[in-house]
Amino acid sequence: MAHPSFLPSLLTLFLLLLISSTQPHSATSDSFSPSSPFISAVRSTIDEVQKVLSILSTVAGTGPFGDSRISTAVNDCVDLLDFSSDELSWTISSTPAATTTGDHHSDLKSWLSAALGNQDTCLDGFDGTDGLVKSLVAEGLQTVTSLVGQALQISGQFAYGGRKLLSTTVGGFPEWVSAGDRRLLQETPSGVQADAVVAADGSGTYKTVTEAVEAAPVESTKRYVIYVKRGVYKENIDIKKKKWNLMLIGDGMDATIITGDRSFVDGWTTFRSATFAVSGSGFLARDLTIENSAGPEKHQAVALRSDSDLSAFYRCSIRGYQDTLYAHSLRQFYRECRISGTSYLGPVIRPEGWLAWQGDFALSTLYYGEYSNSGPGAGVGARVKWPGFHVITDPKEASNFTVGQFIDGNLWLPSTGVAYTAGLSL
């Protein structure tokens, strides 16, 4: 069963599983200059976000509701609206406090789209409650969503000038990637000089991943590497938005394991159930496993949730049962990762393929897509007849959701050192 708010991430995941090789990198430089109406619209939206945040912040924390699920949902909303405030601010800043591709048009679309979706996630967190608090919060969130939508509409009217510049490369990386980062990204894990070492047996500088993350610098423009030695780490990790450019390196898939068991049934929102959550931009991870062991009976139980813009995961195992990977927002890439759960297209998949979440909610506006699947459950002849469901047969249509198009991969992936294919793999 899929929730409409997860759809862009699911479609991206289905199509990115086809990726297998590399293509040259080119970057775009544009003469972006936001118009006065756009700046005005964004500032009005930020003001509205701050109003809603001010109200929610007074009841965040444990909360006066006597219901832990409501309190968790309120705390989620505070974080999500804080994300929106930042993402909106980046769109009108000449020096945005985030990792950028150098193509302001592409960055702006990504940031505005993320800001548009955060409010829906906020409301989703109130599922399973009596609805009173949700109804009180909904009006302010609807105003924010409407204002972000207006800003997106205005942004579509911009004229983007300038000329495209081919990036000068050094060893396959853009020239603005430092020599140190180039060595780091191409080195074997054992050859990397880490800034911090995590070892459960006490042989490192920290015993838990959380301790190492908390000790990492904030808003760092340099790569900060945390080496996590083989072992099982039972903890829930939340890499906050000010922890930029962190990198986690393990001893290999299934050797370094980070595990937790939060779930919806046990009172957590889907957003907060993640074993590993990251919102700091420019995050990299390689050679490790992230899992949620809650089990299929616990419903939503996320292993990895990412809101990290321009993040990449290389040779990682992501294990769970329902909602294993929550690619919540912004541009992220997965290479040679093993992502497992219960949604495998075997005979257990019912012919209709999809199940409505709540009546006919969003069935005409969602986008569910299937392309080039195989297996006993992959037949599409008896699939649902919703307006928003699409069986993609044309490679040209499918190419809209590939690395080069959907997440602007050519603008940022080369600097991560992760191999990729920009278009469809034939």
XYZ file of C-alpha atoms in Angstrom:
426
model
C 0.000 0.000 0.000
C 1.502 3.313 -1.054
C 0.736 6.754 0.326
C 0.322 9.600 -2.232
C 2.934 11.762 -0.499
C 5.556 9.106 -1.243
C 4.870 8.881 -4.955
C 7.619 11.034 -6.489
C 10.152 9.148 -4.395
C 8.750 5.754 -5.360
C 8.753 6.569 -9.053
C 12.282 7.877 -8.823
C 13.350 4.685 -7.059
C 11.714 2.405 -9.645
C 13.513 4.108 -12.497
C 16.862 4.729 -10.832
C 17.256 1.001 -10.252
C 18.090 0.849 -13.974
C 21.259 2.932 -13.531
C 24.588 1.205 -14.215
C 27.368 3.258 -15.823
C 28.870 6.714 -16.274
C 28.524 9.722 -18.532
C 30.552 12.939 -18.785
C 29.607 15.875 -16.610
C 28.622 19.318 -17.776
C 27.452 22.224 -15.667
C 25.251 25.160 -16.437
C 25.866 28.744 -15.422
C 22.881 31.049 -15.696
C 22.250 34.730 -15.197
C 19.382 34.161 -12.789
C 17.896 37.273 -11.264
C 14.673 36.817 -9.283
C 11.926 39.249 -10.154
C 10.370 41.614 -7.632
C 7.013 39.747 -7.660
C 8.830 36.473 -6.950
C 10.847 37.960 -4.081
C 7.694 39.485 -2.646
C 5.807 36.181 -2.924
C 8.598 34.233 -1.236
C 8.954 36.741 1.599
C 5.189 36.624 2.221
C 5.358 32.851 2.312
C 8.268 32.865 4.768
C 6.295 35.251 7.010
C 3.337 32.865 6.962
C 5.585 29.893 7.732
C 7.003 31.765 10.706
C 3.497 32.517 11.997
C 2.521 28.857 11.920
C 5.877 27.878 13.427
C 5.372 30.344 16.266
C 2.041 28.769 17.140
C 3.311 25.196 16.917
C 6.491 25.909 18.849
C 4.473 26.855 21.910
C 3.017 23.349 22.080
C 5.997 21.346 20.785
C 7.931 18.970 23.005
C 5.951 16.607 25.180
C 2.838 18.682 24.548
C -0.338 19.206 26.558
C -2.372 16.694 24.561
C -1.963 13.524 26.591
C -1.273 11.694 23.318
C 2.308 10.893 22.343
C 1.384 10.480 18.679
C -0.033 14.010 18.523
C 3.021 15.396 20.300
C 5.312 13.625 17.837
C 3.273 14.947 14.904
C 3.521 18.508 16.222
C 7.288 18.146 16.588
C 7.459 16.804 13.029
C 5.591 19.876 11.805
C 8.036 22.194 13.552
C 10.972 20.508 11.806
C 9.216 20.382 8.436
C 8.175 24.032 8.486
C 11.709 24.920 9.518
C 12.876 23.055 6.390
C 10.403 25.038 4.300
C 11.598 28.329 5.744
C 15.195 27.504 4.833
C 14.353 26.226 1.363
C 12.353 29.343 0.588
C 15.114 31.595 1.901
C 17.667 29.897 -0.364
C 15.629 30.796 -3.457
C 16.071 34.537 -2.944
C 19.567 34.558 -1.490
C 22.578 35.379 -3.634
C 24.644 33.063 -1.407
C 22.245 30.341 -0.244
C 23.358 28.419 2.830
C 23.208 25.045 1.129
C 25.018 22.878 -1.369
C 24.277 24.105 -4.881
C 24.824 22.836 -8.408
C 25.758 26.199 -9.888
C 22.521 26.182 -11.908
C 20.216 28.476 -9.963
C 17.180 27.558 -12.061
C 17.571 23.872 -11.231
C 18.291 24.598 -7.570
C 15.306 26.901 -7.261
C 12.875 24.343 -8.670
C 14.183 21.694 -6.279
C 13.978 23.920 -3.217
C 10.478 25.192 -4.010
C 9.229 21.672 -4.711
C 10.580 20.484 -1.367
C 8.951 23.410 0.412
C 5.656 22.546 -1.280
C 5.648 18.949 -0.015
C 6.637 19.523 3.611
C 3.158 20.646 4.659
C 1.541 17.430 3.409
C 4.028 15.387 5.429
C 3.171 17.487 8.467
C -0.521 16.670 8.122
C 0.202 12.985 7.450
C 1.693 12.749 10.926
C -1.742 13.260 12.504
C -3.137 10.061 10.963
C -4.492 7.855 13.722
C -5.367 10.790 16.032
C -8.786 12.260 16.786
C -8.304 14.959 14.145
C -8.902 18.000 16.360
C -5.315 19.235 16.398
C -4.929 18.338 12.708
C -7.894 20.534 11.805
C -6.447 23.412 13.833
C -3.081 23.119 12.078
C -4.471 22.484 8.594
C -5.719 26.009 7.884
C -2.308 27.625 8.366
C -0.608 24.886 6.366
C -3.048 25.294 3.484
C -2.180 28.976 3.347
C 1.532 28.158 3.214
C 1.003 25.570 0.474
C -1.032 28.011 -1.580
C 1.645 30.702 -1.275
C 4.439 28.284 -2.235
C 2.375 27.255 -5.242
C 2.095 30.891 -6.298
C 5.864 31.307 -5.991
C 6.379 28.229 -8.172
C 4.010 29.654 -10.769
C 5.872 32.962 -10.836
C 9.219 31.176 -11.065
C 8.016 29.460 -14.228
C 7.718 32.859 -15.889
C 11.399 33.713 -15.408
C 13.645 34.158 -18.385
C 16.951 32.427 -17.820
C 19.803 33.866 -19.824
C 23.486 33.109 -19.959
C 25.431 30.469 -21.794
C 26.247 26.905 -20.930
C 29.802 26.286 -19.836
C 31.521 22.945 -19.959
C 33.195 22.299 -16.630
C 36.959 21.861 -16.651
C 37.694 18.517 -15.042
C 40.650 17.213 -13.080
C 40.780 13.452 -12.798
C 37.120 13.216 -13.789
C 35.939 15.822 -11.260
C 35.049 19.509 -11.719
C 37.978 21.806 -10.998
C 36.223 23.281 -7.978
C 36.388 19.907 -6.169
C 39.502 20.002 -4.005
C 42.399 17.610 -4.519
C 41.702 16.199 -1.062
C 38.078 15.428 -1.894
C 39.072 13.815 -5.181
C 41.428 11.476 -3.353
C 38.774 10.760 -0.725
C 36.092 9.913 -3.255
C 38.312 7.589 -5.272
C 40.121 5.895 -2.398
C 39.243 2.474 -1.010
C 37.544 2.630 2.419
C 40.649 1.313 4.171
C 42.749 4.084 2.662
C 40.572 6.978 3.828
C 41.873 9.217 6.605
C 38.812 9.651 8.814
C 38.072 12.645 11.042
C 36.344 10.395 13.574
C 36.229 6.647 14.190
C 33.239 4.834 15.691
C 33.757 1.426 17.285
C 31.351 -0.339 19.609
C 34.258 -2.074 21.349
C 35.832 1.217 22.413
C 38.764 1.083 19.996
C 37.661 4.276 18.212
C 37.136 7.877 19.246
C 33.415 7.249 19.790
C 31.299 4.225 20.712
C 28.143 5.320 18.869
C 27.432 6.938 15.519
C 25.229 9.518 17.241
C 28.137 10.730 19.388
C 30.344 11.153 16.318
C 27.640 13.035 14.410
C 26.969 15.371 17.330
C 30.689 16.164 17.589
C 30.984 16.968 13.863
C 31.223 20.647 12.861
C 28.135 22.582 11.799
C 27.754 24.258 8.403
C 31.072 22.826 7.274
C 32.106 23.563 3.709
C 34.696 20.785 3.941
C 34.049 17.077 3.888
C 33.962 15.523 7.373
C 34.481 11.748 7.355
C 33.219 9.375 10.018
C 34.518 5.799 9.755
C 32.181 3.289 11.402
C 33.935 0.001 12.148
C 32.223 -3.326 11.618
C 29.612 -4.158 14.212
C 25.935 -3.724 15.046
C 24.894 -0.264 16.274
C 21.446 -0.198 17.858
C 20.534 3.460 17.665
C 18.327 5.970 15.896
C 20.392 8.618 14.146
C 19.161 12.061 13.123
C 21.653 14.189 11.174
C 20.255 17.699 11.491
C 20.123 20.311 8.747
C 23.201 22.254 9.926
C 25.464 19.212 9.645
C 26.696 19.786 6.091
C 29.013 17.567 4.055
C 29.189 14.598 6.397
C 30.348 11.249 5.042
C 29.875 7.854 6.697
C 32.103 4.964 5.627
C 31.547 1.443 6.908
C 33.469 -1.798 6.586
C 31.053 -3.125 3.994
C 27.439 -3.940 3.366
C 26.297 -6.295 6.159
C 29.515 -5.706 8.125
C 28.652 -2.262 9.547
C 24.970 -2.353 10.544
C 22.879 0.474 12.014
C 19.567 -0.859 13.299
C 16.408 0.360 15.028
C 12.772 -0.697 15.414
C 10.559 2.386 15.605
C 7.172 1.985 13.909
C 3.758 3.533 13.359
C 2.069 0.896 15.514
C 4.330 1.802 18.429
C 3.287 5.442 18.274
C 5.808 7.012 15.902
C 4.855 8.994 12.827
C 6.199 7.610 9.552
C 8.520 10.622 9.323
C 9.967 10.009 12.795
C 10.147 6.217 12.608
C 13.386 6.266 10.602
C 16.370 4.398 11.991
C 18.596 6.814 10.081
C 17.398 10.305 9.124
C 19.525 12.934 7.391
C 18.657 16.500 6.436
C 22.114 18.126 6.312
C 23.013 18.829 2.684
C 25.777 17.077 0.765
C 25.629 13.830 2.759
C 27.505 10.745 1.493
C 27.377 7.153 2.760
C 29.084 4.015 1.548
C 29.662 0.400 2.529
C 27.155 -0.003 5.353
C 23.670 -1.296 6.210
C 20.727 0.642 7.623
C 17.746 -1.379 8.800
C 14.424 -1.164 10.604
C 13.664 -4.481 12.281
C 10.137 -3.653 13.501
C 8.549 -6.331 11.283
C 5.655 -6.310 8.815
C 2.988 -6.286 11.532
C 4.143 -2.839 12.689
C 3.111 -1.115 9.404
C 5.145 2.000 8.508
C 8.675 1.548 9.827
C 11.313 3.493 7.895
C 14.940 2.405 7.702
C 16.347 5.468 5.909
C 14.757 8.890 5.497
C 16.634 11.508 3.503
C 15.956 15.232 3.127
C 19.597 15.858 2.231
C 20.022 17.820 -0.968
C 22.696 16.490 -3.335
C 23.248 13.354 -1.283
C 24.520 9.999 -2.524
C 24.487 6.456 -1.142
C 26.991 3.972 -2.547
C 27.080 0.220 -1.844
C 24.598 0.503 1.014
C 22.006 -2.037 2.135
C 18.694 -0.512 3.247
C 16.471 -3.108 4.914
C 12.951 -3.016 6.283
C 9.396 -4.169 5.666
C 7.040 -1.259 4.929
C 8.362 2.125 3.735
C 11.967 0.936 3.950
C 13.335 3.932 2.051
C 11.664 7.306 2.537
C 13.338 9.554 -0.054
C 11.378 12.450 1.352
C 12.659 15.476 -0.546
C 15.367 17.106 -2.638
C 17.986 15.509 -4.884
C 19.449 12.166 -3.840
C 21.103 9.253 -5.623
C 21.590 5.540 -4.909
C 24.271 3.434 -6.595
C 24.774 -0.331 -6.154
C 22.491 -0.269 -3.113
C 20.351 -3.217 -2.014
C 16.927 -1.960 -0.941
C 14.615 -4.634 0.446
C 11.159 -4.830 1.948
C 7.813 -6.641 1.468
C 6.390 -4.376 -2.200
C 8.808 -7.438 -4.442
C 6.770 -8.065 -7.635
C 6.132 -11.730 -7.020
C 2.788 -13.576 -7.079
C 1.789 -11.964 -3.791
C 1.076 -8.710 -5.680
C -2.643 -8.409 -6.392
C -3.589 -7.808 -10.052
C -4.872 -4.274 -9.359
C -1.422 -3.417 -8.024
C -2.374 -0.364 -5.973
C -4.686 0.357 -3.053
C -6.396 3.661 -2.289
C -5.129 5.298 0.893
C -8.307 7.129 1.896
C -11.383 6.905 -0.319
C -10.802 8.723 -3.597
C -8.321 11.173 -2.081
C -5.676 12.277 -4.631
C -6.538 9.553 -7.140
C -6.809 12.090 -9.966
C -3.783 14.195 -9.009
C -1.230 11.589 -7.936
C 1.289 10.059 -10.320
C 1.787 6.305 -9.978
C 4.029 4.892 -12.690
C 5.252 1.457 -13.687
C 7.932 0.917 -16.297
C 9.646 -2.216 -17.513
C 8.928 -4.316 -14.404
C 9.149 -8.085 -14.547
C 8.071 -11.044 -12.464
C 4.775 -12.783 -11.620
C 3.239 -9.635 -10.151
C 4.298 -7.280 -12.938
C 1.327 -7.763 -15.275
C -0.557 -4.495 -15.818
C -3.688 -5.766 -17.593
C -5.863 -5.673 -14.471
C -4.296 -2.639 -12.770
C -6.399 0.148 -11.208
C -8.125 2.564 -13.599
C -7.296 5.764 -11.711
C -6.535 8.880 -13.778
C -3.234 9.226 -11.960
C -1.978 5.708 -12.723
C 0.324 5.354 -15.734
C 1.792 2.360 -17.479
C 4.870 3.843 -19.145
C 5.783 2.167 -22.414
C 7.598 4.952 -24.234
C 11.294 5.292 -23.287
C 11.052 9.013 -24.061
C 8.426 9.394 -21.344
C 10.418 7.233 -18.933
C 13.521 9.344 -19.566
C 11.810 12.251 -17.786
C 12.379 10.364 -14.540
C 16.004 9.384 -15.017
C 19.052 10.688 -13.199
C 19.902 13.372 -15.743
C 16.367 14.784 -15.931
C 14.636 14.101 -12.632
C 17.381 14.909 -10.111
C 19.700 16.987 -12.341
C 22.394 14.378 -11.797
C 24.849 15.798 -14.337
C 25.124 18.962 -12.270
C 26.285 17.377 -9.037
C 26.887 13.632 -9.094
C 30.362 13.805 -10.692
C 31.675 15.597 -7.617
C 30.601 12.674 -5.387
C 32.723 10.119 -7.223
C 29.704 7.803 -7.601
C 29.352 6.219 -11.053
C 25.986 6.691 -12.774
C 24.056 6.687 -16.042
C 22.266 9.927 -16.867
C 19.589 8.328 -19.061
C 17.942 4.933 -19.351
C 20.087 1.823 -19.236
C 19.450 -0.190 -22.399
